[in-house]
PDB file of C-alpha atoms in Angstrom:
ATOM      1  CA  UNK A   1      37.155   6.024 -22.577  1.00  0.00           C
ATOM      2  CA  UNK A   2      33.356   6.036 -22.793  1.00  0.00           C
ATOM      3  CA  UNK A   3      31.406   7.239 -19.790  1.00  0.00           C
ATOM      4  CA  UNK A   4      28.834   5.211 -17.898  1.00  0.00           C
ATOM      5  CA  UNK A   5      25.122   5.415 -18.695  1.00  0.00           C
ATOM      6  CA  UNK A   6      23.253   6.770 -15.672  1.00  0.00           C
ATOM      7  CA  UNK A   7      20.336   5.066 -13.979  1.00  0.00           C
ATOM      8  CA  UNK A   8      17.999   7.575 -15.618  1.00  0.00           C
ATOM      9  CA  UNK A   9      19.152   6.544 -19.125  1.00  0.00           C
ATOM     10  CA  UNK A  10      20.262  10.033 -20.062  1.00  0.00           C
ATOM     11  CA  UNK A  11      22.747  10.559 -22.941  1.00  0.00           C
ATOM     12  CA  UNK A  12      26.259   9.303 -22.268  1.00  0.00           C
ATOM     13  CA  UNK A  13      28.890  11.904 -21.470  1.00  0.00           C
ATOM     14  CA  UNK A  14      32.431  10.963 -22.493  1.00  0.00           C
ATOM     15  CA  UNK A  15      35.525  11.502 -20.376  1.00  0.00           C
ATOM     16  CA  UNK A  16      37.917  13.943 -22.020  1.00  0.00           C
ATOM     17  CA  UNK A  17      41.122  13.721 -20.013  1.00  0.00           C
ATOM     18  CA  UNK A  18      43.145  11.875 -17.408  1.00  0.00           C
ATOM     19  CA  UNK A  19      45.001  13.152 -14.404  1.00  0.00           C
ATOM     20  CA  UNK A  20      47.582  11.826 -11.956  1.00  0.00           C
ATOM     21  CA  UNK A  21      46.316  10.445  -8.654  1.00  0.00           C
ATOM     22  CA  UNK A  22      47.837  11.976  -5.530  1.00  0.00           C
ATOM     23  CA  UNK A  23      45.524  10.867  -2.754  1.00  0.00           C
ATOM     24  CA  UNK A  24      42.189   9.092  -2.254  1.00  0.00           C
ATOM     25  CA  UNK A  25      39.356   8.979  -4.696  1.00  0.00           C
ATOM     26  CA  UNK A  26      37.764  12.407  -5.072  1.00  0.00           C
ATOM     27  CA  UNK A  27      34.600  13.848  -6.591  1.00  0.00           C
ATOM     28  CA  UNK A  28      33.247  17.192  -7.720  1.00  0.00           C
ATOM     29  CA  UNK A  29      30.154  18.587  -9.434  1.00  0.00           C
ATOM     30  CA  UNK A  30      30.063  20.227 -12.848  1.00  0.00           C
ATOM     31  CA  UNK A  31      27.700  20.582 -15.810  1.00  0.00           C
ATOM     32  CA  UNK A  32      27.521  18.471 -18.983  1.00  0.00           C
ATOM     33  CA  UNK A  33      24.949  19.223 -21.698  1.00  0.00           C
ATOM     34  CA  UNK A  34      22.951  21.348 -19.276  1.00  0.00           C
ATOM     35  CA  UNK A  35      22.753  18.567 -16.660  1.00  0.00           C
ATOM     36  CA  UNK A  36      24.309  18.310 -13.252  1.00  0.00           C
ATOM     37  CA  UNK A  37      27.035  15.671 -13.258  1.00  0.00           C
ATOM     38  CA  UNK A  38      29.348  14.049 -10.784  1.00  0.00           C
ATOM     39  CA  UNK A  39      32.988  13.720 -11.804  1.00  0.00           C
ATOM     40  CA  UNK A  40      34.878  11.021  -9.946  1.00  0.00           C
ATOM     41  CA  UNK A  41      38.644  10.525 -10.079  1.00  0.00           C
ATOM     42  CA  UNK A  42      39.429   6.834  -9.716  1.00  0.00           C
ATOM     43  CA  UNK A  43      42.767   5.369  -8.659  1.00  0.00           C
ATOM     44  CA  UNK A  44      44.769   3.658 -11.369  1.00  0.00           C
ATOM     45  CA  UNK A  45      46.172   0.135 -11.123  1.00  0.00           C
ATOM     46  CA  UNK A  46      49.815  -0.422 -10.240  1.00  0.00           C
ATOM     47  CA  UNK A  47      50.804  -0.553 -13.909  1.00  0.00           C
ATOM     48  CA  UNK A  48      49.085   2.752 -14.703  1.00  0.00           C
ATOM     49  CA  UNK A  49      50.536   6.208 -14.184  1.00  0.00           C
ATOM     50  CA  UNK A  50      47.397   8.321 -14.309  1.00  0.00           C
ATOM     51  CA  UNK A  51      43.764   7.856 -13.585  1.00  0.00           C
ATOM     52  CA  UNK A  52      40.587   7.768 -15.607  1.00  0.00           C
ATOM     53  CA  UNK A  53      37.885  10.336 -15.023  1.00  0.00           C
ATOM     54  CA  UNK A  54      34.354   9.005 -15.544  1.00  0.00           C
ATOM     55  CA  UNK A  55      31.561  11.518 -16.036  1.00  0.00           C
ATOM     56  CA  UNK A  56      28.001  10.419 -15.278  1.00  0.00           C
ATOM     57  CA  UNK A  57      25.072  12.612 -16.222  1.00  0.00           C
ATOM     58  CA  UNK A  58      22.319  12.644 -13.598  1.00  0.00           C
ATOM     59  CA  UNK A  59      18.899  13.809 -14.728  1.00  0.00           C
ATOM     60  CA  UNK A  60      17.087  16.233 -12.453  1.00  0.00           C
ATOM     61  CA  UNK A  61      14.064  14.667 -10.701  1.00  0.00           C
ATOM     62  CA  UNK A  62      10.781  15.170 -12.506  1.00  0.00           C
ATOM     63  CA  UNK A  63       8.301  17.602 -10.985  1.00  0.00           C
ATOM     64  CA  UNK A  64       5.138  15.517 -11.032  1.00  0.00           C
ATOM     65  CA  UNK A  65       1.693  16.764 -10.017  1.00  0.00           C
ATOM     66  CA  UNK A  66       0.212  15.617  -6.735  1.00  0.00           C
ATOM     67  CA  UNK A  67      -1.997  12.559  -7.304  1.00  0.00           C
ATOM     68  CA  UNK A  68      -2.904  11.878  -3.673  1.00  0.00           C
ATOM     69  CA  UNK A  69      -6.359  10.328  -3.434  1.00  0.00           C
ATOM     70  CA  UNK A  70      -8.995  12.038  -1.316  1.00  0.00           C
ATOM     71  CA  UNK A  71     -11.185   9.876   0.896  1.00  0.00           C
ATOM     72  CA  UNK A  72     -14.249  12.037   1.510  1.00  0.00           C
ATOM     73  CA  UNK A  73     -17.657  10.900   0.252  1.00  0.00           C
ATOM     74  CA  UNK A  74     -17.718  13.409  -2.608  1.00  0.00           C
ATOM     75  CA  UNK A  75     -14.335  12.237  -3.911  1.00  0.00           C
ATOM     76  CA  UNK A  76     -15.385   8.599  -3.660  1.00  0.00           C
ATOM     77  CA  UNK A  77     -18.603   9.258  -5.577  1.00  0.00           C
ATOM     78  CA  UNK A  78     -16.700  11.034  -8.357  1.00  0.00           C
ATOM     79  CA  UNK A  79     -14.195   8.188  -8.521  1.00  0.00           C
ATOM     80  CA  UNK A  80     -17.006   5.638  -8.816  1.00  0.00           C
ATOM     81  CA  UNK A  81     -18.653   7.569 -11.637  1.00  0.00           C
ATOM     82  CA  UNK A  82     -15.314   8.009 -13.405  1.00  0.00           C
ATOM     83  CA  UNK A  83     -14.639   4.277 -13.339  1.00  0.00           C
ATOM     84  CA  UNK A  84     -18.238   3.515 -14.303  1.00  0.00           C
ATOM     85  CA  UNK A  85     -17.885   5.652 -17.429  1.00  0.00           C
ATOM     86  CA  UNK A  86     -14.220   5.421 -18.430  1.00  0.00           C
ATOM     87  CA  UNK A  87     -13.110   2.027 -17.100  1.00  0.00           C
ATOM     88  CA  UNK A  88     -16.327   0.107 -17.735  1.00  0.00           C
ATOM     89  CA  UNK A  89     -17.625   2.156 -20.674  1.00  0.00           C
ATOM     90  CA  UNK A  90     -21.073   2.632 -19.132  1.00  0.00           C
ATOM     91  CA  UNK A  91     -23.381   5.653 -19.105  1.00  0.00           C
ATOM     92  CA  UNK A  92     -23.230   7.246 -15.605  1.00  0.00           C
ATOM     93  CA  UNK A  93     -26.974   7.918 -15.831  1.00  0.00           C
ATOM     94  CA  UNK A  94     -27.575   4.148 -15.623  1.00  0.00           C
ATOM     95  CA  UNK A  95     -25.487   3.447 -12.532  1.00  0.00           C
ATOM     96  CA  UNK A  96     -28.585   3.186 -10.347  1.00  0.00           C
ATOM     97  CA  UNK A  97     -29.905   0.269 -12.402  1.00  0.00           C
ATOM     98  CA  UNK A  98     -26.618  -1.571 -12.899  1.00  0.00           C
ATOM     99  CA  UNK A  99     -25.624  -3.128  -9.545  1.00  0.00           C
ATOM    100  CA  UNK A 100     -22.952  -5.452 -10.963  1.00  0.00           C
ATOM    101  CA  UNK A 101     -21.196  -2.602 -12.772  1.00  0.00           C
ATOM    102  CA  UNK A 102     -21.693  -0.286  -9.778  1.00  0.00           C
ATOM    103  CA  UNK A 103     -19.957  -2.844  -7.565  1.00  0.00           C
ATOM    104  CA  UNK A 104     -17.054  -3.060  -9.984  1.00  0.00           C
ATOM    105  CA  UNK A 105     -16.747   0.756 -10.107  1.00  0.00           C
ATOM    106  CA  UNK A 106     -16.697   0.834  -6.306  1.00  0.00           C
ATOM    107  CA  UNK A 107     -14.126  -1.991  -6.209  1.00  0.00           C
ATOM    108  CA  UNK A 108     -11.807  -0.052  -8.528  1.00  0.00           C
ATOM    109  CA  UNK A 109     -12.270   3.037  -6.363  1.00  0.00           C
ATOM    110  CA  UNK A 110     -11.373   1.234  -3.122  1.00  0.00           C
ATOM    111  CA  UNK A 111      -8.580  -0.809  -4.701  1.00  0.00           C
ATOM    112  CA  UNK A 112      -6.849   2.427  -5.747  1.00  0.00           C
ATOM    113  CA  UNK A 113      -6.558   3.324  -2.064  1.00  0.00           C
ATOM    114  CA  UNK A 114      -5.196  -0.130  -1.295  1.00  0.00           C
ATOM    115  CA  UNK A 115      -2.653   0.183  -4.114  1.00  0.00           C
ATOM    116  CA  UNK A 116      -1.458   3.519  -2.719  1.00  0.00           C
ATOM    117  CA  UNK A 117      -0.879   1.986   0.718  1.00  0.00           C
ATOM    118  CA  UNK A 118       0.756  -1.074  -0.842  1.00  0.00           C
ATOM    119  CA  UNK A 119       3.292   1.133  -2.630  1.00  0.00           C
ATOM    120  CA  UNK A 120       4.045   3.073   0.563  1.00  0.00           C
ATOM    121  CA  UNK A 121       4.527  -0.204   2.422  1.00  0.00           C
ATOM    122  CA  UNK A 122       6.922  -1.624  -0.160  1.00  0.00           C
ATOM    123  CA  UNK A 123       8.864   1.658  -0.337  1.00  0.00           C
ATOM    124  CA  UNK A 124       9.278   1.529   3.451  1.00  0.00           C
ATOM    125  CA  UNK A 125      10.431  -2.092   3.460  1.00  0.00           C
ATOM    126  CA  UNK A 126      12.974  -1.402   0.728  1.00  0.00           C
ATOM    127  CA  UNK A 127      14.246   1.804   2.358  1.00  0.00           C
ATOM    128  CA  UNK A 128      14.749   0.017   5.695  1.00  0.00           C
ATOM    129  CA  UNK A 129      16.322  -3.048   4.033  1.00  0.00           C
ATOM    130  CA  UNK A 130      13.796  -5.515   5.427  1.00  0.00           C
ATOM    131  CA  UNK A 131      14.117  -9.244   4.847  1.00  0.00           C
ATOM    132  CA  UNK A 132      10.979 -10.659   3.226  1.00  0.00           C
ATOM    133  CA  UNK A 133       9.136 -13.795   4.191  1.00  0.00           C
ATOM    134  CA  UNK A 134       6.923 -15.822   1.824  1.00  0.00           C
ATOM    135  CA  UNK A 135       3.964 -17.998   2.754  1.00  0.00           C
ATOM    136  CA  UNK A 136       3.184 -20.600   0.082  1.00  0.00           C
ATOM    137  CA  UNK A 137      -0.176 -22.345  -0.059  1.00  0.00           C
ATOM    138  CA  UNK A 138      -2.233 -24.174  -2.657  1.00  0.00           C
ATOM    139  CA  UNK A 139      -5.344 -22.527  -1.222  1.00  0.00           C
ATOM    140  CA  UNK A 140      -6.291 -19.067   0.053  1.00  0.00           C
ATOM    141  CA  UNK A 141      -9.903 -18.801   1.191  1.00  0.00           C
ATOM    142  CA  UNK A 142      -9.955 -15.000   1.261  1.00  0.00           C
ATOM    143  CA  UNK A 143     -13.682 -14.384   1.214  1.00  0.00           C
ATOM    144  CA  UNK A 144     -15.030 -11.139  -0.186  1.00  0.00           C
ATOM    145  CA  UNK A 145     -12.531  -8.319  -0.431  1.00  0.00           C
ATOM    146  CA  UNK A 146     -14.782  -5.237  -0.430  1.00  0.00           C
ATOM    147  CA  UNK A 147     -15.987  -5.135   3.159  1.00  0.00           C
ATOM    148  CA  UNK A 148     -12.583  -6.136   4.543  1.00  0.00           C
ATOM    149  CA  UNK A 149     -10.873  -3.368   2.562  1.00  0.00           C
ATOM    150  CA  UNK A 150     -13.431  -0.702   3.476  1.00  0.00           C
ATOM    151  CA  UNK A 151     -13.248  -1.517   7.185  1.00  0.00           C
ATOM    152  CA  UNK A 152      -9.450  -1.735   7.311  1.00  0.00           C
ATOM    153  CA  UNK A 153      -9.104   1.541   5.413  1.00  0.00           C
ATOM    154  CA  UNK A 154     -11.603   3.047   7.905  1.00  0.00           C
ATOM    155  CA  UNK A 155     -13.756   4.312   5.071  1.00  0.00           C
ATOM    156  CA  UNK A 156     -17.096   2.744   5.995  1.00  0.00           C
ATOM    157  CA  UNK A 157     -18.990   6.005   6.732  1.00  0.00           C
ATOM    158  CA  UNK A 158     -17.608   7.718   3.629  1.00  0.00           C
ATOM    159  CA  UNK A 159     -18.341   4.725   1.373  1.00  0.00           C
ATOM    160  CA  UNK A 160     -21.919   4.471   2.679  1.00  0.00           C
ATOM    161  CA  UNK A 161     -22.485   8.182   1.980  1.00  0.00           C
ATOM    162  CA  UNK A 162     -20.946   7.865  -1.497  1.00  0.00           C
ATOM    163  CA  UNK A 163     -23.158   4.883  -2.336  1.00  0.00           C
ATOM    164  CA  UNK A 164     -26.266   6.674  -1.104  1.00  0.00           C
ATOM    165  CA  UNK A 165     -25.621   9.386  -3.698  1.00  0.00           C
ATOM    166  CA  UNK A 166     -25.958   6.801  -6.490  1.00  0.00           C
ATOM    167  CA  UNK A 167     -28.820   4.820  -4.947  1.00  0.00           C
ATOM    168  CA  UNK A 168     -27.116   1.873  -3.244  1.00  0.00           C
ATOM    169  CA  UNK A 169     -26.242   0.549   0.196  1.00  0.00           C
ATOM    170  CA  UNK A 170     -22.964  -1.034   1.201  1.00  0.00           C
ATOM    171  CA  UNK A 171     -24.792  -4.294   1.919  1.00  0.00           C
ATOM    172  CA  UNK A 172     -26.034  -4.444  -1.675  1.00  0.00           C
ATOM    173  CA  UNK A 173     -22.523  -3.966  -3.028  1.00  0.00           C
ATOM    174  CA  UNK A 174     -21.160  -6.682  -0.727  1.00  0.00           C
ATOM    175  CA  UNK A 175     -23.744  -9.123  -2.077  1.00  0.00           C
ATOM    176  CA  UNK A 176     -22.766  -8.284  -5.670  1.00  0.00           C
ATOM    177  CA  UNK A 177     -19.175  -9.450  -5.134  1.00  0.00           C
ATOM    178  CA  UNK A 178     -18.015 -12.927  -6.095  1.00  0.00           C
ATOM    179  CA  UNK A 179     -15.716 -14.813  -3.750  1.00  0.00           C
ATOM    180  CA  UNK A 180     -12.136 -15.323  -4.883  1.00  0.00           C
ATOM    181  CA  UNK A 181     -12.351 -19.022  -5.691  1.00  0.00           C
ATOM    182  CA  UNK A 182      -8.899 -19.945  -4.439  1.00  0.00           C
ATOM    183  CA  UNK A 183      -9.774 -22.512  -1.807  1.00  0.00           C
ATOM    184  CA  UNK A 184     -12.517 -24.453  -0.054  1.00  0.00           C
ATOM    185  CA  UNK A 185     -11.270 -25.934   3.185  1.00  0.00           C
ATOM    186  CA  UNK A 186      -9.667 -25.116   6.487  1.00  0.00           C
ATOM    187  CA  UNK A 187      -6.184 -24.930   4.972  1.00  0.00           C
ATOM    188  CA  UNK A 188      -7.258 -22.102   2.685  1.00  0.00           C
ATOM    189  CA  UNK A 189      -8.956 -20.188   5.491  1.00  0.00           C
ATOM    190  CA  UNK A 190      -5.929 -20.620   7.739  1.00  0.00           C
ATOM    191  CA  UNK A 191      -3.675 -19.223   5.004  1.00  0.00           C
ATOM    192  CA  UNK A 192      -5.965 -16.215   4.574  1.00  0.00           C
ATOM    193  CA  UNK A 193      -5.911 -15.563   8.331  1.00  0.00           C
ATOM    194  CA  UNK A 194      -2.117 -15.704   8.287  1.00  0.00           C
ATOM    195  CA  UNK A 195      -2.046 -12.989   5.617  1.00  0.00           C
ATOM    196  CA  UNK A 196      -4.386 -10.739   7.594  1.00  0.00           C
ATOM    197  CA  UNK A 197      -2.292 -11.252  10.732  1.00  0.00           C
ATOM    198  CA  UNK A 198       1.013 -10.577   8.976  1.00  0.00           C
ATOM    199  CA  UNK A 199      -0.369  -7.362   7.483  1.00  0.00           C
ATOM    200  CA  UNK A 200      -1.692  -6.243  10.874  1.00  0.00           C
ATOM    201  CA  UNK A 201       1.658  -6.987  12.537  1.00  0.00           C
ATOM    202  CA  UNK A 202       3.504  -4.885   9.930  1.00  0.00           C
ATOM    203  CA  UNK A 203       5.563  -7.842   8.738  1.00  0.00           C
ATOM    204  CA  UNK A 204       7.316  -7.742   5.329  1.00  0.00           C
ATOM    205  CA  UNK A 205       5.568 -10.745   3.843  1.00  0.00           C
ATOM    206  CA  UNK A 206       4.088 -12.070   0.618  1.00  0.00           C
ATOM    207  CA  UNK A 207       1.548 -14.838   0.188  1.00  0.00           C
ATOM    208  CA  UNK A 208       2.240 -17.016  -2.871  1.00  0.00           C
ATOM    209  CA  UNK A 209      -0.487 -19.002  -4.584  1.00  0.00           C
ATOM    210  CA  UNK A 210      -1.981 -20.001  -7.938  1.00  0.00           C
ATOM    211  CA  UNK A 211      -4.410 -17.822  -9.874  1.00  0.00           C
ATOM    212  CA  UNK A 212      -7.030 -20.467 -10.574  1.00  0.00           C
ATOM    213  CA  UNK A 213      -9.109 -19.365 -13.547  1.00  0.00           C
ATOM    214  CA  UNK A 214     -12.035 -21.588 -12.578  1.00  0.00           C
ATOM    215  CA  UNK A 215     -11.472 -21.832  -8.875  1.00  0.00           C
ATOM    216  CA  UNK A 216     -10.570 -24.932  -6.931  1.00  0.00           C
ATOM    217  CA  UNK A 217     -14.148 -26.099  -7.593  1.00  0.00           C
ATOM    218  CA  UNK A 218     -17.686 -25.037  -6.799  1.00  0.00           C
ATOM    219  CA  UNK A 219     -19.258 -27.277  -4.216  1.00  0.00           C
ATOM    220  CA  UNK A 220     -22.866 -28.372  -4.391  1.00  0.00           C
ATOM    221  CA  UNK A 221     -25.049 -31.071  -2.839  1.00  0.00           C
ATOM    222  CA  UNK A 222     -27.234 -33.247  -5.055  1.00  0.00           C
ATOM    223  CA  UNK A 223     -29.237 -36.223  -3.750  1.00  0.00           C
ATOM    224  CA  UNK A 224     -27.164 -36.111  -0.577  1.00  0.00           C
ATOM    225  CA  UNK A 225     -23.837 -36.279  -2.381  1.00  0.00           C
ATOM    226  CA  UNK A 226     -21.219 -33.631  -3.078  1.00  0.00           C
ATOM    227  CA  UNK A 227     -21.149 -32.407  -6.661  1.00  0.00           C
ATOM    228  CA  UNK A 228     -18.180 -30.457  -7.944  1.00  0.00           C
ATOM    229  CA  UNK A 229     -18.287 -27.980 -10.828  1.00  0.00           C
ATOM    230  CA  UNK A 230     -16.086 -25.143 -12.145  1.00  0.00           C
ATOM    231  CA  UNK A 231     -16.318 -21.844 -10.279  1.00  0.00           C
ATOM    232  CA  UNK A 232     -16.349 -19.045 -12.855  1.00  0.00           C
ATOM    233  CA  UNK A 233     -15.256 -16.315 -10.475  1.00  0.00           C
ATOM    234  CA  UNK A 234     -13.055 -14.530 -13.047  1.00  0.00           C
ATOM    235  CA  UNK A 235     -15.246 -12.938 -15.702  1.00  0.00           C
ATOM    236  CA  UNK A 236     -13.972 -11.442 -18.948  1.00  0.00           C
ATOM    237  CA  UNK A 237     -12.861  -8.272 -17.121  1.00  0.00           C
ATOM    238  CA  UNK A 238     -10.815 -10.119 -14.523  1.00  0.00           C
ATOM    239  CA  UNK A 239     -10.505  -9.296 -10.853  1.00  0.00           C
ATOM    240  CA  UNK A 240     -10.819  -5.570  -9.956  1.00  0.00           C
ATOM    241  CA  UNK A 241      -8.678  -6.055  -6.847  1.00  0.00           C
ATOM    242  CA  UNK A 242      -5.579  -7.401  -8.574  1.00  0.00           C
ATOM    243  CA  UNK A 243      -2.571  -5.642 -10.102  1.00  0.00           C
ATOM    244  CA  UNK A 244      -1.017  -7.518 -12.993  1.00  0.00           C
ATOM    245  CA  UNK A 245       2.801  -7.436 -12.960  1.00  0.00           C
ATOM    246  CA  UNK A 246       3.795  -7.962 -16.583  1.00  0.00           C
ATOM    247  CA  UNK A 247       7.432  -7.314 -15.702  1.00  0.00           C
ATOM    248  CA  UNK A 248       7.432 -10.041 -13.037  1.00  0.00           C
ATOM    249  CA  UNK A 249       7.403 -13.292 -14.969  1.00  0.00           C
ATOM    250  CA  UNK A 250       9.538 -16.408 -15.126  1.00  0.00           C
ATOM    251  CA  UNK A 251       9.987 -19.261 -17.536  1.00  0.00           C
ATOM    252  CA  UNK A 252       8.993 -22.549 -15.885  1.00  0.00           C
ATOM    253  CA  UNK A 253      10.247 -25.702 -17.694  1.00  0.00           C
ATOM    254  CA  UNK A 254       8.568 -29.116 -17.519  1.00  0.00           C
ATOM    255  CA  UNK A 255       9.381 -32.681 -18.478  1.00  0.00           C
ATOM    256  CA  UNK A 256      12.242 -33.610 -20.785  1.00  0.00           C
ATOM    257  CA  UNK A 257      15.358 -35.609 -20.088  1.00  0.00           C
ATOM    258  CA  UNK A 258      18.772 -35.248 -18.511  1.00  0.00           C
ATOM    259  CA  UNK A 259      21.637 -35.501 -20.995  1.00  0.00           C
ATOM    260  CA  UNK A 260      25.163 -35.669 -19.567  1.00  0.00           C
ATOM    261  CA  UNK A 261      24.021 -34.064 -16.352  1.00  0.00           C
ATOM    262  CA  UNK A 262      22.155 -31.252 -18.113  1.00  0.00           C
ATOM    263  CA  UNK A 263      18.374 -30.972 -17.974  1.00  0.00           C
ATOM    264  CA  UNK A 264      16.758 -30.517 -21.382  1.00  0.00           C
ATOM    265  CA  UNK A 265      13.090 -29.615 -20.747  1.00  0.00           C
ATOM    266  CA  UNK A 266      10.418 -30.793 -23.144  1.00  0.00           C
ATOM    267  CA  UNK A 267       8.205 -27.732 -22.741  1.00  0.00           C
ATOM    268  CA  UNK A 268       7.883 -24.530 -20.724  1.00  0.00           C
ATOM    269  CA  UNK A 269       5.323 -21.900 -19.717  1.00  0.00           C
ATOM    270  CA  UNK A 270       5.507 -18.356 -18.391  1.00  0.00           C
ATOM    271  CA  UNK A 271       4.517 -17.687 -14.787  1.00  0.00           C
ATOM    272  CA  UNK A 272       3.096 -14.143 -14.507  1.00  0.00           C
ATOM    273  CA  UNK A 273       2.500 -12.409 -11.168  1.00  0.00           C
ATOM    274  CA  UNK A 274      -0.747 -10.783 -10.026  1.00  0.00           C
ATOM    275  CA  UNK A 275      -0.655  -8.805  -6.777  1.00  0.00           C
ATOM    276  CA  UNK A 276      -3.742  -8.672  -4.566  1.00  0.00           C
ATOM    277  CA  UNK A 277      -3.177  -6.080  -1.788  1.00  0.00           C
ATOM    278  CA  UNK A 278      -4.047  -7.280   1.726  1.00  0.00           C
ATOM    279  CA  UNK A 279      -4.608  -4.446   4.241  1.00  0.00           C
ATOM    280  CA  UNK A 280      -3.820  -4.750   7.927  1.00  0.00           C
ATOM    281  CA  UNK A 281      -6.129  -3.674  10.717  1.00  0.00           C
ATOM    282  CA  UNK A 282      -5.458  -0.317  12.407  1.00  0.00           C
ATOM    283  CA  UNK A 283      -2.363   0.253  10.241  1.00  0.00           C
ATOM    284  CA  UNK A 284      -1.550   1.514   6.763  1.00  0.00           C
ATOM    285  CA  UNK A 285       0.637  -1.553   6.266  1.00  0.00           C
ATOM    286  CA  UNK A 286      -0.556  -3.432   3.176  1.00  0.00           C
ATOM    287  CA  UNK A 287       1.077  -6.625   1.919  1.00  0.00           C
ATOM    288  CA  UNK A 288       0.215  -8.788  -1.074  1.00  0.00           C
ATOM    289  CA  UNK A 289      -1.215 -12.139  -1.974  1.00  0.00           C
ATOM    290  CA  UNK A 290       0.805 -12.726  -5.137  1.00  0.00           C
ATOM    291  CA  UNK A 291      -0.954 -15.187  -7.423  1.00  0.00           C
ATOM    292  CA  UNK A 292       0.793 -16.783 -10.383  1.00  0.00           C
ATOM    293  CA  UNK A 293      -0.892 -17.434 -13.709  1.00  0.00           C
ATOM    294  CA  UNK A 294       0.446 -19.744 -16.417  1.00  0.00           C
ATOM    295  CA  UNK A 295       0.815 -18.402 -19.943  1.00  0.00           C
ATOM    296  CA  UNK A 296       2.283 -20.009 -23.055  1.00  0.00           C
ATOM    297  CA  UNK A 297       5.636 -18.884 -24.367  1.00  0.00           C
ATOM    298  CA  UNK A 298       3.966 -18.544 -27.770  1.00  0.00           C
ATOM    299  CA  UNK A 299       0.263 -17.707 -27.948  1.00  0.00           C
ATOM    300  CA  UNK A 300      -0.265 -18.698 -31.571  1.00  0.00           C
ATOM    301  CA  UNK A 301       1.448 -21.000 -34.080  1.00  0.00           C
ATOM    302  CA  UNK A 302       1.049 -19.222 -37.410  1.00  0.00           C
ATOM    303  CA  UNK A 303       2.688 -22.028 -39.394  1.00  0.00           C
ATOM    304  CA  UNK A 304       0.134 -24.552 -38.148  1.00  0.00           C
ATOM    305  CA  UNK A 305      -2.685 -22.114 -38.830  1.00  0.00           C
ATOM    306  CA  UNK A 306      -1.518 -21.516 -42.407  1.00  0.00           C
ATOM    307  CA  UNK A 307      -1.819 -25.227 -43.209  1.00  0.00           C
ATOM    308  CA  UNK A 308      -5.321 -25.424 -41.704  1.00  0.00           C
ATOM    309  CA  UNK A 309      -4.190 -27.076 -38.446  1.00  0.00           C
ATOM    310  CA  UNK A 310      -6.350 -24.765 -36.378  1.00  0.00           C
ATOM    311  CA  UNK A 311      -6.428 -26.859 -33.222  1.00  0.00           C
ATOM    312  CA  UNK A 312      -2.636 -27.260 -33.238  1.00  0.00           C
ATOM    313  CA  UNK A 313      -2.193 -23.510 -33.771  1.00  0.00           C
ATOM    314  CA  UNK A 314      -3.539 -22.758 -30.274  1.00  0.00           C
ATOM    315  CA  UNK A 315      -2.380 -25.983 -28.569  1.00  0.00           C
ATOM    316  CA  UNK A 316       0.383 -24.215 -26.605  1.00  0.00           C
ATOM    317  CA  UNK A 317      -2.064 -21.661 -25.254  1.00  0.00           C
ATOM    318  CA  UNK A 318      -4.553 -24.322 -24.237  1.00  0.00           C
ATOM    319  CA  UNK A 319      -1.858 -26.304 -22.455  1.00  0.00           C
ATOM    320  CA  UNK A 320      -0.667 -23.233 -20.576  1.00  0.00           C
ATOM    321  CA  UNK A 321      -4.187 -22.325 -19.483  1.00  0.00           C
ATOM    322  CA  UNK A 322      -4.804 -25.920 -18.398  1.00  0.00           C
ATOM    323  CA  UNK A 323      -2.035 -25.590 -15.811  1.00  0.00           C
TER     324      UNK A 323
END
């Protein structure tokens, strides 16, 4: 009988013999192909005389280098310059004259620390078998993330020193940040306050919302009347605070008909998750505002393109982005 593939996807080891069961299920350690394995003797059914021995190869844990992030001013400055050059593709010598790019380099630097705490938080919740709660809202008026993250991580003095080394103040970087355009009213601000409170209280929670590409809307006043326009808060490089979860996506069907009690959708899109870590105050606990973006199941219709139907070739993508 074939063995069972281990969780580490190591080569399968095959069982080579059977033996008669005398007592309870037993186990012992041995070596297969240079790997430590666990041999388990399993009881046979009533119609069987012997038992089947299944051998599972368990790979030794990898010895990875320490990647703990340092939080002193020197380390933060180096991280900013690294992101400025390697993430943004800019010349480090120009950082002093590029405030928008400097802000983004700082945001990546601080968000790395948030991501580290977010992982620790999720590992703790999983290890202690916590039950998660989910707060759903159409709006989340989060405000600017930089200052909130720096203060909750207790890095304000270090960040100010790091910025001084490249010619900026923290206030200048705060002004360079665009608001996450995910809400406008009291409902959105209330939802954001709930997230901050849940993170501070060490609760295993997620906020669920929609990743609006153009915001809810940008509000202006013209001739005494409100004027609404798109809020282009997501530039071509996206949001430096978010973590895209390509493995966390679901097919969402729409429309269609019901035939003999079975729903036959007319169309469908992919919902893809983006995590935005939310730090708590006076705690390392960090939860997430998980935003969902709509993507088409098929980005491009090559058949339509080949017959010069260029608009139809990207119709599915346009419809997905419209949602």
